[in-house]
mmCIF file of C-alpha atoms in Angstrom:
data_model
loop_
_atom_site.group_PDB
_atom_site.id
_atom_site.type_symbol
_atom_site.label_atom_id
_atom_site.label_comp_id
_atom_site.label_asym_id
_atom_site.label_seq_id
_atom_site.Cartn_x
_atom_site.Cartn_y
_atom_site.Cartn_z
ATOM 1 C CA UNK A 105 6.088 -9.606 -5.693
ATOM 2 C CA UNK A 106 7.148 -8.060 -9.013
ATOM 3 C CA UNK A 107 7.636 -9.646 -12.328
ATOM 4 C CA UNK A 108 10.923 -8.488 -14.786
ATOM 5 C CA UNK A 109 8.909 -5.196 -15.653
ATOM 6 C CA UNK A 110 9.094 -4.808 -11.801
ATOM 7 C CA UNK A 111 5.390 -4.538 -11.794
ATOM 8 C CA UNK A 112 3.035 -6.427 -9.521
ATOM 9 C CA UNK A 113 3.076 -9.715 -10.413
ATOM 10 C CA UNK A 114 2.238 -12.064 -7.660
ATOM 11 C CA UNK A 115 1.322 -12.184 -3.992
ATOM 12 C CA UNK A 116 3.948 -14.485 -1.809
ATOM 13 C CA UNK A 117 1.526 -16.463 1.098
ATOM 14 C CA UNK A 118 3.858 -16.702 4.400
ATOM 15 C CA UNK A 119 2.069 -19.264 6.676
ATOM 16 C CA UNK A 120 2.936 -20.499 10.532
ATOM 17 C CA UNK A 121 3.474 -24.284 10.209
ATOM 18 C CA UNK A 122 2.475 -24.652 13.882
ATOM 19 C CA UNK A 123 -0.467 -23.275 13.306
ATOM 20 C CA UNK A 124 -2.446 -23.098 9.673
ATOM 21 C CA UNK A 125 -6.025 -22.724 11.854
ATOM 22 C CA UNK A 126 -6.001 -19.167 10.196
ATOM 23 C CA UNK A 127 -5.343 -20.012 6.688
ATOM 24 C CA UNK A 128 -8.085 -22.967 7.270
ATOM 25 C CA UNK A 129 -10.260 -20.922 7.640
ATOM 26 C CA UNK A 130 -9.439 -17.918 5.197
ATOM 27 C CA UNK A 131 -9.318 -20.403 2.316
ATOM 28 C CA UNK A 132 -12.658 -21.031 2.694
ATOM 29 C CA UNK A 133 -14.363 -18.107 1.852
ATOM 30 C CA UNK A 134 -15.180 -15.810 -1.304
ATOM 31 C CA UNK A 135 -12.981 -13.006 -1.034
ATOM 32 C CA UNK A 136 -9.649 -15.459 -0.557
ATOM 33 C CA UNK A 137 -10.838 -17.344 -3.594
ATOM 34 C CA UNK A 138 -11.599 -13.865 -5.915
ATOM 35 C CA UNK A 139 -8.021 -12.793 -4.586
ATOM 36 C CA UNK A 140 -6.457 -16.114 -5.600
ATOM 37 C CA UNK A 141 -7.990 -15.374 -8.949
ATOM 38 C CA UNK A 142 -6.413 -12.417 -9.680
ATOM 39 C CA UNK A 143 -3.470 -12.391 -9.104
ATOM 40 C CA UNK A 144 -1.274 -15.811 -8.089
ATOM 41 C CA UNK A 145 -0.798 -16.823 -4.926
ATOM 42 C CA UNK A 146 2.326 -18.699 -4.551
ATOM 43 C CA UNK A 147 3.916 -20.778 -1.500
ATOM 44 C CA UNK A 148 7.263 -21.976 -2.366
ATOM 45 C CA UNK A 149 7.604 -25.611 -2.097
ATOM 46 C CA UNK A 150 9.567 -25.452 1.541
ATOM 47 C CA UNK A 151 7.455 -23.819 2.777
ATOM 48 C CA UNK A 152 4.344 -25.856 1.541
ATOM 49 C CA UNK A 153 6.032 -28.953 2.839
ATOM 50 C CA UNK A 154 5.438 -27.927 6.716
ATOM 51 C CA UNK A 155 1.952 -27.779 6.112
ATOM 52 C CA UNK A 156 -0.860 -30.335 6.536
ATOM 53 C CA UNK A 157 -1.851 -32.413 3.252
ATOM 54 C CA UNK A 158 -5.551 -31.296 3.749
ATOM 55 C CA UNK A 159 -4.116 -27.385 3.792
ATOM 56 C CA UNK A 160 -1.899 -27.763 0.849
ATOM 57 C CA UNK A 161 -4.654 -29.302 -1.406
ATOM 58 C CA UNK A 162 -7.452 -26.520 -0.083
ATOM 59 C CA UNK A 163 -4.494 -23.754 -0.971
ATOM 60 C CA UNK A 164 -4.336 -25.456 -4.886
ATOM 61 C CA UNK A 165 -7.896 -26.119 -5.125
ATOM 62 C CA UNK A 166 -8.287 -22.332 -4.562
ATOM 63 C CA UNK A 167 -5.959 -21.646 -7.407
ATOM 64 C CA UNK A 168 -2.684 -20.653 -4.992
ATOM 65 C CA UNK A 169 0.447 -22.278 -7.229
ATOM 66 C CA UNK A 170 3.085 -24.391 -5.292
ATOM 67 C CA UNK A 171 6.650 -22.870 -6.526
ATOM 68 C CA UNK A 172 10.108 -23.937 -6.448
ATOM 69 C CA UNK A 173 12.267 -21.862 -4.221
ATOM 70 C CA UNK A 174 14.348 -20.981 -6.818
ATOM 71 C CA UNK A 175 11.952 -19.449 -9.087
ATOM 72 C CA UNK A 176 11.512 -16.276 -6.403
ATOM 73 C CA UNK A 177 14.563 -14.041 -6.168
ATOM 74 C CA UNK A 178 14.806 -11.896 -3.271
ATOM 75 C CA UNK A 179 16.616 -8.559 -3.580
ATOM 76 C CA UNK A 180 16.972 -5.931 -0.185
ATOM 77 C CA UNK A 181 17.716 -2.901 -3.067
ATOM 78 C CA UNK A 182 17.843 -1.767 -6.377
ATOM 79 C CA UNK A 183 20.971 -2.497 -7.006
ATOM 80 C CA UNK A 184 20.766 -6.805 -5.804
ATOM 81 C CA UNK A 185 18.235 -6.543 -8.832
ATOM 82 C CA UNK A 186 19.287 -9.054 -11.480
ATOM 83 C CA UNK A 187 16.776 -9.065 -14.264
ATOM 84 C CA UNK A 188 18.822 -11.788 -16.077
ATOM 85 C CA UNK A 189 18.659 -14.538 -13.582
ATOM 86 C CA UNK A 190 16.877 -17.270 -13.948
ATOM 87 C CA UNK A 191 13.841 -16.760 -11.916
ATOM 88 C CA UNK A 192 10.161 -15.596 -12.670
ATOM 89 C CA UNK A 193 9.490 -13.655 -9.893
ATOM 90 C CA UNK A 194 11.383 -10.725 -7.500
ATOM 91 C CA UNK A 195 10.423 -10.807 -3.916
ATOM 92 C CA UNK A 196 12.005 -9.152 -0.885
ATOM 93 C CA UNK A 197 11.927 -5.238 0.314
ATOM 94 C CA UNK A 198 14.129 -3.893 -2.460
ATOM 95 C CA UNK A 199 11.355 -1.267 -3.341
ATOM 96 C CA UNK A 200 11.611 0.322 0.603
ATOM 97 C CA UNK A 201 15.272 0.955 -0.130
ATOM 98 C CA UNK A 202 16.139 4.225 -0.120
ATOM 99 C CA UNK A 203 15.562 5.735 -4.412
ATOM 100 C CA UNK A 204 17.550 8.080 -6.335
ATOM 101 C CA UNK A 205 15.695 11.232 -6.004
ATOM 102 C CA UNK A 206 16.795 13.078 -9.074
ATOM 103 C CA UNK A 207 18.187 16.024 -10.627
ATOM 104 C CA UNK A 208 16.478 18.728 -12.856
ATOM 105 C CA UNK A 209 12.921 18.121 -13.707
ATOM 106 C CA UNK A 210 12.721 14.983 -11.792
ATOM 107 C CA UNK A 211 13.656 16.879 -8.288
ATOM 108 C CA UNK A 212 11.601 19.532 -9.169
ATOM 109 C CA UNK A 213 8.536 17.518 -9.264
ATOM 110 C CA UNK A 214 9.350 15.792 -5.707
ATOM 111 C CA UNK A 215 9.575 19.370 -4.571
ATOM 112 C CA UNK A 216 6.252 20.224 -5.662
ATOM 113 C CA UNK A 217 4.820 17.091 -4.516
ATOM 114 C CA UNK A 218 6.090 17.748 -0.960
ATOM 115 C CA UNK A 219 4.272 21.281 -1.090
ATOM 116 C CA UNK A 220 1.514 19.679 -1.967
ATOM 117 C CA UNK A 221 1.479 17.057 0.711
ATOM 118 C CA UNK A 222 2.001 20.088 3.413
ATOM 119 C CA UNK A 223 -1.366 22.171 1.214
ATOM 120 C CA UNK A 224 -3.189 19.687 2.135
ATOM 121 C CA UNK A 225 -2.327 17.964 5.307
ATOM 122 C CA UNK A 226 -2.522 21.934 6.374
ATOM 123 C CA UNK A 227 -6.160 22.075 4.682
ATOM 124 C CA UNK A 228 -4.889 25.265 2.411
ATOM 125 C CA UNK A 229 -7.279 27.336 0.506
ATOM 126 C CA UNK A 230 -7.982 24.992 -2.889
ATOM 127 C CA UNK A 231 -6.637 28.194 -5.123
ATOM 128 C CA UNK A 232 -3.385 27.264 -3.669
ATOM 129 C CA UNK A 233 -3.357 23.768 -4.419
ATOM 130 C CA UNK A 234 -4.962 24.232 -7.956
ATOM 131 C CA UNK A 235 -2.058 26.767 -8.029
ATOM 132 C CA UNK A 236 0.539 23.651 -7.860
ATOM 133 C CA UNK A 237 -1.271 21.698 -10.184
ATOM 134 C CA UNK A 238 -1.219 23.868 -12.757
ATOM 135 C CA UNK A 239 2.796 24.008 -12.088
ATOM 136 C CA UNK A 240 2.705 20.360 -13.603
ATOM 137 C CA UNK A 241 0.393 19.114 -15.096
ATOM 138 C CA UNK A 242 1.472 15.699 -14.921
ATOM 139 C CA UNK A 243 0.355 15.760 -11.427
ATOM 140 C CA UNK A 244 -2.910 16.500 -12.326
ATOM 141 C CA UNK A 245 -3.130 13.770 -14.770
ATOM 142 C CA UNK A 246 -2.264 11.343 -11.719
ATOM 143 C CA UNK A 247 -4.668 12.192 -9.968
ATOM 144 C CA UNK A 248 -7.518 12.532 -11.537
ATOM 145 C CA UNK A 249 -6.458 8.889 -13.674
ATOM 146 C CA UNK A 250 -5.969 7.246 -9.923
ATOM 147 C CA UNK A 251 -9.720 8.644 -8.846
ATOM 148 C CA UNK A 252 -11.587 7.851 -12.016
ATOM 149 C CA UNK A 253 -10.292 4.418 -11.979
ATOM 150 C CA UNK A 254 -11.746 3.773 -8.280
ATOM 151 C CA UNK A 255 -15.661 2.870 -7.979
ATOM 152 C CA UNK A 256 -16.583 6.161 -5.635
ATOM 153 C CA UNK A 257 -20.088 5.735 -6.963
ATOM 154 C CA UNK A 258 -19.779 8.587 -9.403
ATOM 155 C CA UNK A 259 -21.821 8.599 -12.550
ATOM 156 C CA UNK A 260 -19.245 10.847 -14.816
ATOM 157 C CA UNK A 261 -15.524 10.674 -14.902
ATOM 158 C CA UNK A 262 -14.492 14.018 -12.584
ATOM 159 C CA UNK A 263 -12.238 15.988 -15.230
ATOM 160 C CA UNK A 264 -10.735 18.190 -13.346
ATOM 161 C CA UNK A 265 -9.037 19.475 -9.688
ATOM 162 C CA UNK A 266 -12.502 21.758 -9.058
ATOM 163 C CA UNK A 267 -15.104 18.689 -9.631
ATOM 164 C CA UNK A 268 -13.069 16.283 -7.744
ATOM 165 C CA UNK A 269 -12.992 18.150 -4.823
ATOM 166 C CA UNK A 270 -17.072 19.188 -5.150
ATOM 167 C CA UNK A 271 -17.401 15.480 -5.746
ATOM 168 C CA UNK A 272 -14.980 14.010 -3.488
ATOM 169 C CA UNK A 273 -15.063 16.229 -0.402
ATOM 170 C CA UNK A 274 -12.097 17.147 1.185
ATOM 171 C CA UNK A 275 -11.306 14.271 3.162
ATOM 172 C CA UNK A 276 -11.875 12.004 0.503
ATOM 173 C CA UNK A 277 -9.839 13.986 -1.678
ATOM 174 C CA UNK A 278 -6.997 14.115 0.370
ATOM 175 C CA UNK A 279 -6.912 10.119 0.461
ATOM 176 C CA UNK A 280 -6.404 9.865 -3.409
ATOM 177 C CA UNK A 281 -3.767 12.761 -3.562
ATOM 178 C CA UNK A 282 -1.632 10.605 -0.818
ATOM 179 C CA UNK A 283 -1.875 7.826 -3.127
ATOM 180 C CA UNK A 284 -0.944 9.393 -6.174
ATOM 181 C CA UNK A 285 2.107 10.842 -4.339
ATOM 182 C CA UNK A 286 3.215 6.749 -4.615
ATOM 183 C CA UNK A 287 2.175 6.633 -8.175
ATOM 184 C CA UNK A 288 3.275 10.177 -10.048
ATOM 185 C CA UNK A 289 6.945 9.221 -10.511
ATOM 186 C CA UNK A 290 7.569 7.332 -13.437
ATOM 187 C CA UNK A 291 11.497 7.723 -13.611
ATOM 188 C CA UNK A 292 11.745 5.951 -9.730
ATOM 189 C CA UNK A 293 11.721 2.095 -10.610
ATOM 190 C CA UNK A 294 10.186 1.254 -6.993
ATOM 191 C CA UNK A 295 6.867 3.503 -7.870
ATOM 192 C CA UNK A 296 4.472 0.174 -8.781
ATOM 193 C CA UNK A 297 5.311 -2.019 -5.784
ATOM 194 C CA UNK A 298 5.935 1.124 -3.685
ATOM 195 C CA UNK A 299 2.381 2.226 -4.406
ATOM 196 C CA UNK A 300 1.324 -1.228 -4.083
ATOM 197 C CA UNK A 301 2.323 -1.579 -0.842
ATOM 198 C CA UNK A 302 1.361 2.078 0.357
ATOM 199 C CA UNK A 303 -2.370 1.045 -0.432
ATOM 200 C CA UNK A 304 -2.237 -2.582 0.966
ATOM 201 C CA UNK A 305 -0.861 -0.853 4.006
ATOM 202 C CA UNK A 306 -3.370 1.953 4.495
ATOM 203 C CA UNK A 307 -6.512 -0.145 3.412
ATOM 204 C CA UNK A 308 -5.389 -2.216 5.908
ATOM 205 C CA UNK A 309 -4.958 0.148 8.680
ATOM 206 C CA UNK A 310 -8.300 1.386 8.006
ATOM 207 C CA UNK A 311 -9.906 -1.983 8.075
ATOM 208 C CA UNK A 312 -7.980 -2.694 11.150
ATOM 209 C CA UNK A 313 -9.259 0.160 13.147
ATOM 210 C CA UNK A 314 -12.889 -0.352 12.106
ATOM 211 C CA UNK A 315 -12.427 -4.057 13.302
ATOM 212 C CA UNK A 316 -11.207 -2.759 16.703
ATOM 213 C CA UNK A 317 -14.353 -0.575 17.160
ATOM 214 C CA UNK A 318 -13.028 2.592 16.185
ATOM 215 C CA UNK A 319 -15.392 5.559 14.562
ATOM 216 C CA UNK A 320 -15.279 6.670 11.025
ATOM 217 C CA UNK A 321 -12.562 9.857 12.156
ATOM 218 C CA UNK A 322 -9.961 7.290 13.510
ATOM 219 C CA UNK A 323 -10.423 4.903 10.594
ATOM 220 C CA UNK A 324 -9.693 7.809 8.502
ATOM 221 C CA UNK A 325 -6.641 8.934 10.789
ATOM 222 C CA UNK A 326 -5.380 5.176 10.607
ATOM 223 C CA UNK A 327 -5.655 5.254 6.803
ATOM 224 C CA UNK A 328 -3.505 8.603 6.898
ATOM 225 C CA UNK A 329 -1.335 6.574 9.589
ATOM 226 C CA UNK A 330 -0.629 3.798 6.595
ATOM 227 C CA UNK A 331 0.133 6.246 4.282
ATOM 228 C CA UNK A 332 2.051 8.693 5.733
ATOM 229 C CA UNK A 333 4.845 5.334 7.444
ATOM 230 C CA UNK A 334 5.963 5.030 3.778
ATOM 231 C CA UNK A 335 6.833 8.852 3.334
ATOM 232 C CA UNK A 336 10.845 8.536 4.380
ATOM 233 C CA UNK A 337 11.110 5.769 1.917
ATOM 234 C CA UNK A 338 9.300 7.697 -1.280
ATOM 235 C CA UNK A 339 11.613 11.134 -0.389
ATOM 236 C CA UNK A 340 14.313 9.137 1.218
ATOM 237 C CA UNK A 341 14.109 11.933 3.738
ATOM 238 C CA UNK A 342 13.644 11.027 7.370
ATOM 239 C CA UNK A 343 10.212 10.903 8.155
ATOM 240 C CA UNK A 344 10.433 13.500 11.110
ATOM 241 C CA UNK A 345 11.784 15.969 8.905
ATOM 242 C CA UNK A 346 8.561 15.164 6.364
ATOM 243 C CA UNK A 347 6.213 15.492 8.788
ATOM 244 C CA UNK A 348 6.867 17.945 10.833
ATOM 245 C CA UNK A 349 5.815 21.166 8.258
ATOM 246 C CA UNK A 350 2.145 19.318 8.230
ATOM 247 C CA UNK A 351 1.164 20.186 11.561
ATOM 248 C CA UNK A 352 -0.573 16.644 12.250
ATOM 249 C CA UNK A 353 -2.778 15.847 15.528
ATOM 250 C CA UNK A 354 -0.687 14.358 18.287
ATOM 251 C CA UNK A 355 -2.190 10.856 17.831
ATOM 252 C CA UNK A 356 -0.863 10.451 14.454
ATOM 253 C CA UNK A 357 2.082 12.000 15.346
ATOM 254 C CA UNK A 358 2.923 9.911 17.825
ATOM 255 C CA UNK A 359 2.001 6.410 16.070
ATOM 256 C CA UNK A 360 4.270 7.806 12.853
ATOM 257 C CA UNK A 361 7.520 8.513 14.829
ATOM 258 C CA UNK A 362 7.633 6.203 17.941
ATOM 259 C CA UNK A 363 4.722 3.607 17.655
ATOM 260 C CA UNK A 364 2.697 4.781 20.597
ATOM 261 C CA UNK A 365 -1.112 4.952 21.213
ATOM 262 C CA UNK A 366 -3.565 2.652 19.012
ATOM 263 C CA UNK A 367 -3.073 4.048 15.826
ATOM 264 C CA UNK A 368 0.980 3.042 17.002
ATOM 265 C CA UNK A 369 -0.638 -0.487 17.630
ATOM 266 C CA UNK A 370 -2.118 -1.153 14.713
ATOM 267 C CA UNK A 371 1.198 0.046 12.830
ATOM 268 C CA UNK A 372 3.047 -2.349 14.886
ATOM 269 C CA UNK A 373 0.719 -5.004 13.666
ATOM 270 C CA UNK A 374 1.164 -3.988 9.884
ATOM 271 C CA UNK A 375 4.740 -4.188 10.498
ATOM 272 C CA UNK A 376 5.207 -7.903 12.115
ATOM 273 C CA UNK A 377 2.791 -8.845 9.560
ATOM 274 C CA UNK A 378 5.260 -7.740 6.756
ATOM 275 C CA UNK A 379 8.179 -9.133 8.926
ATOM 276 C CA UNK A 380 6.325 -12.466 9.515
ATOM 277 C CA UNK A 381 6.579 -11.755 12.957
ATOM 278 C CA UNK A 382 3.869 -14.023 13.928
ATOM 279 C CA UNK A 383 4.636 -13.756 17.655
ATOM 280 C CA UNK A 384 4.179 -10.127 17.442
ATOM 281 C CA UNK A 385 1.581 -9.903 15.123
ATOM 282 C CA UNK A 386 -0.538 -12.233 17.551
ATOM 283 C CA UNK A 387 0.475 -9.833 20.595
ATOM 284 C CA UNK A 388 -0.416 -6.865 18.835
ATOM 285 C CA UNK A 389 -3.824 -7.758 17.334
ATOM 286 C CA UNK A 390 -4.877 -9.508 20.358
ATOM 287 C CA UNK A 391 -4.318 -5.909 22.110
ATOM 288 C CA UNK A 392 -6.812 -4.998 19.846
ATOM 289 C CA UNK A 393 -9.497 -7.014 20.507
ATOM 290 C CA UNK A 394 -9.289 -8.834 17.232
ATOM 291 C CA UNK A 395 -8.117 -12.569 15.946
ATOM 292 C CA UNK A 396 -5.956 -13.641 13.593
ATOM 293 C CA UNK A 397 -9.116 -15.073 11.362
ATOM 294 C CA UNK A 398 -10.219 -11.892 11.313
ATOM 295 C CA UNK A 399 -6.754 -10.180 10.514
ATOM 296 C CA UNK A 400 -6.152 -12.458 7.583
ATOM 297 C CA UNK A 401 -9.715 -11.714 6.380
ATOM 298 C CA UNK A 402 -9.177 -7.563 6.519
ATOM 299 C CA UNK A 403 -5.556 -8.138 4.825
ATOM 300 C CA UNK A 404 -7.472 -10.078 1.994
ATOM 301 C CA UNK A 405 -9.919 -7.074 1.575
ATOM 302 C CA UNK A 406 -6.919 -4.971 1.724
ATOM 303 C CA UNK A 407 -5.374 -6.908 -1.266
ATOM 304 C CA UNK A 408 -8.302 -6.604 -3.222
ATOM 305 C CA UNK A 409 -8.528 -2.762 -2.956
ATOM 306 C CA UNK A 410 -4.691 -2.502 -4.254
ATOM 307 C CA UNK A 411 -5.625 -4.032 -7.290
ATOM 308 C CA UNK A 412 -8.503 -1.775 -8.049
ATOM 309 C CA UNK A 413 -6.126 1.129 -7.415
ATOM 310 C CA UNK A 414 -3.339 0.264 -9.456
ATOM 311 C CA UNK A 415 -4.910 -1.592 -12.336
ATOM 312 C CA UNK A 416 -5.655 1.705 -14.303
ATOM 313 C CA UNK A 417 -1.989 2.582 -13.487
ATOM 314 C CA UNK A 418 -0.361 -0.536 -14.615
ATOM 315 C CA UNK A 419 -2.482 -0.779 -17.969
ATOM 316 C CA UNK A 420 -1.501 3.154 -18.873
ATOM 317 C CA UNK A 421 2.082 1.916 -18.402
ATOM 318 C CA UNK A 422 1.811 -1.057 -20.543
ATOM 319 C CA UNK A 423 0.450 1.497 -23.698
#
């Protein structure tokens, strides 16, 4: 959830009052607790009240906050947004609503961003790419801020497009550009929850796929998978007409545009998670070979990885 900067603010916990076995047993370990830390974890009091007393007290001895309803507004675009109501946090989707994509400089930057997603999706000579960051150079501050802010177990901050790609490695590289795709646009007011949620979604993916028994290559392609779902929202261009210049394998294809094959599985997943589909969710994970425990657990881990991301990104917008 955001706060009235329309940063991220807070985390909203949606538990099934028929069955809190999963959040039993999430509260009890280290990661839940470091999450819980920080950033707040709120219920909202309804919601809270369908759970066991034993639950709710674990949940505030953890450090998650008991709300009123009223203090969460929920807004389904831009536009619903009232920054003078009396509420301290803004929840719903309004950040997947479709943006304004610009004129002048503005759409000229989402143009060059777009070339650059098809560069490197198409694994173009790294002249050409180099050649689009030196186009705008704001792009390359992006990026290399959103890598040097990650622990990739480097010993020197990477300074430029050349060393990050020695360092990195393609593949690698090709993870952070994605994400700074979600981050590089300061004038579109959904950019920190959008990234925000393009990171919790692909972290998750990839966590999801290496619970399943997957190798390293599909992990990778189910990061991509995460990623690449949010593209129609960040363009608000149909997500066929995105991908189809970047040539992806048919697997990925396939789970992007009509939720097929398990890469489509674990999307589905992701999705009825963010719905609170529980009935779903279950179905889909179960598929999988994998429990809810162990679902909660990854989308904890997934959590904590967003924050590392956009920390440096929220700080350089504060200064």
């Amino acid at each position: 959830m955001a706060d009235r900067s329309l940063k991220v603010a807070a985390i909203a916990l949606y538990l099934d009052p028929e069955d809190d076995t999963g959040i039993q047993a999430l509260v009890g370990t280290a990661t839940f607790a470091a999450l819980a830390t920080a950033l707040p974890c709120l219920i909202t009091s309804d919601r809270a009240s369908r759970l066991s007393p034993g639950t709710q007290e674990r949940l505030i001895q953890l450090g998650c906050h008991i709300v009123a309803d009223e203090t969460i507004r929920s807004a389904a675009t831009l536009d619903q947004i009232d920054l003078h109501a009396p509420c301290e946090w803004l929840g719903g989707h309004w950040f997947m609503a479709a943006g304004n994509n610009g004129t002048g400089g503005q759409s000229s930057s989402r143009g060059l961003e777009l070339k650059l997603l098809q560069l490197v999706a198409n694994e173009a000579d790294t002249r050409d790419i180099e050649a689009v960051f030196r186009q705008d150079p704001v792009l390359s501050y992006h990026l290399l801020r959103l890598v040097n802010s990650i622990g990739i177990g480097v010993s020197r901050n990477i300074s430029s497009f050349s060393q990050a790609i020695l360092i990195l490695g393609r593949q690698q590289l090709k993870r952070w550009l994605n994400l700074m795709l979600f981050s590089a646009n300061r004038n579109d007011r959904r950019s920190a929850l959008l990234l925000a949620h393009a990171t919790v979604r692909a972290r998750a993916m990839e966590l999801l796929a290496k619970a399943a028994g997957f190798d390293r290559q599909t992990q990778e392609q189910a990061f991509m998978a995460g990623m690449f779902s949010l593209l129609g929202v960040l363009f608000a261009v149909p997500l066929e007409k995105i991908l189809t210049p970047l040539n992806l394998n048919k697997p990925l294809m396939t789970a992007l545009l009509t939720l097929q094959g398990d890469l489509g599985r674990m999307l589905k997943a992701i999705d009825a998670a963010e719905k609170c589909d529980a009935k779903t969710l279950t179905a889909e994970v179960a598929s999988l070979g994998i429990s809810l425990e162990d679902y909660n657990r990854l989308t904890v881990e997934a959590y904590q990885w967003m924050l590392d991301v956009i920390h440096e990104h929220q700080c350089d917008g504060n200064a």
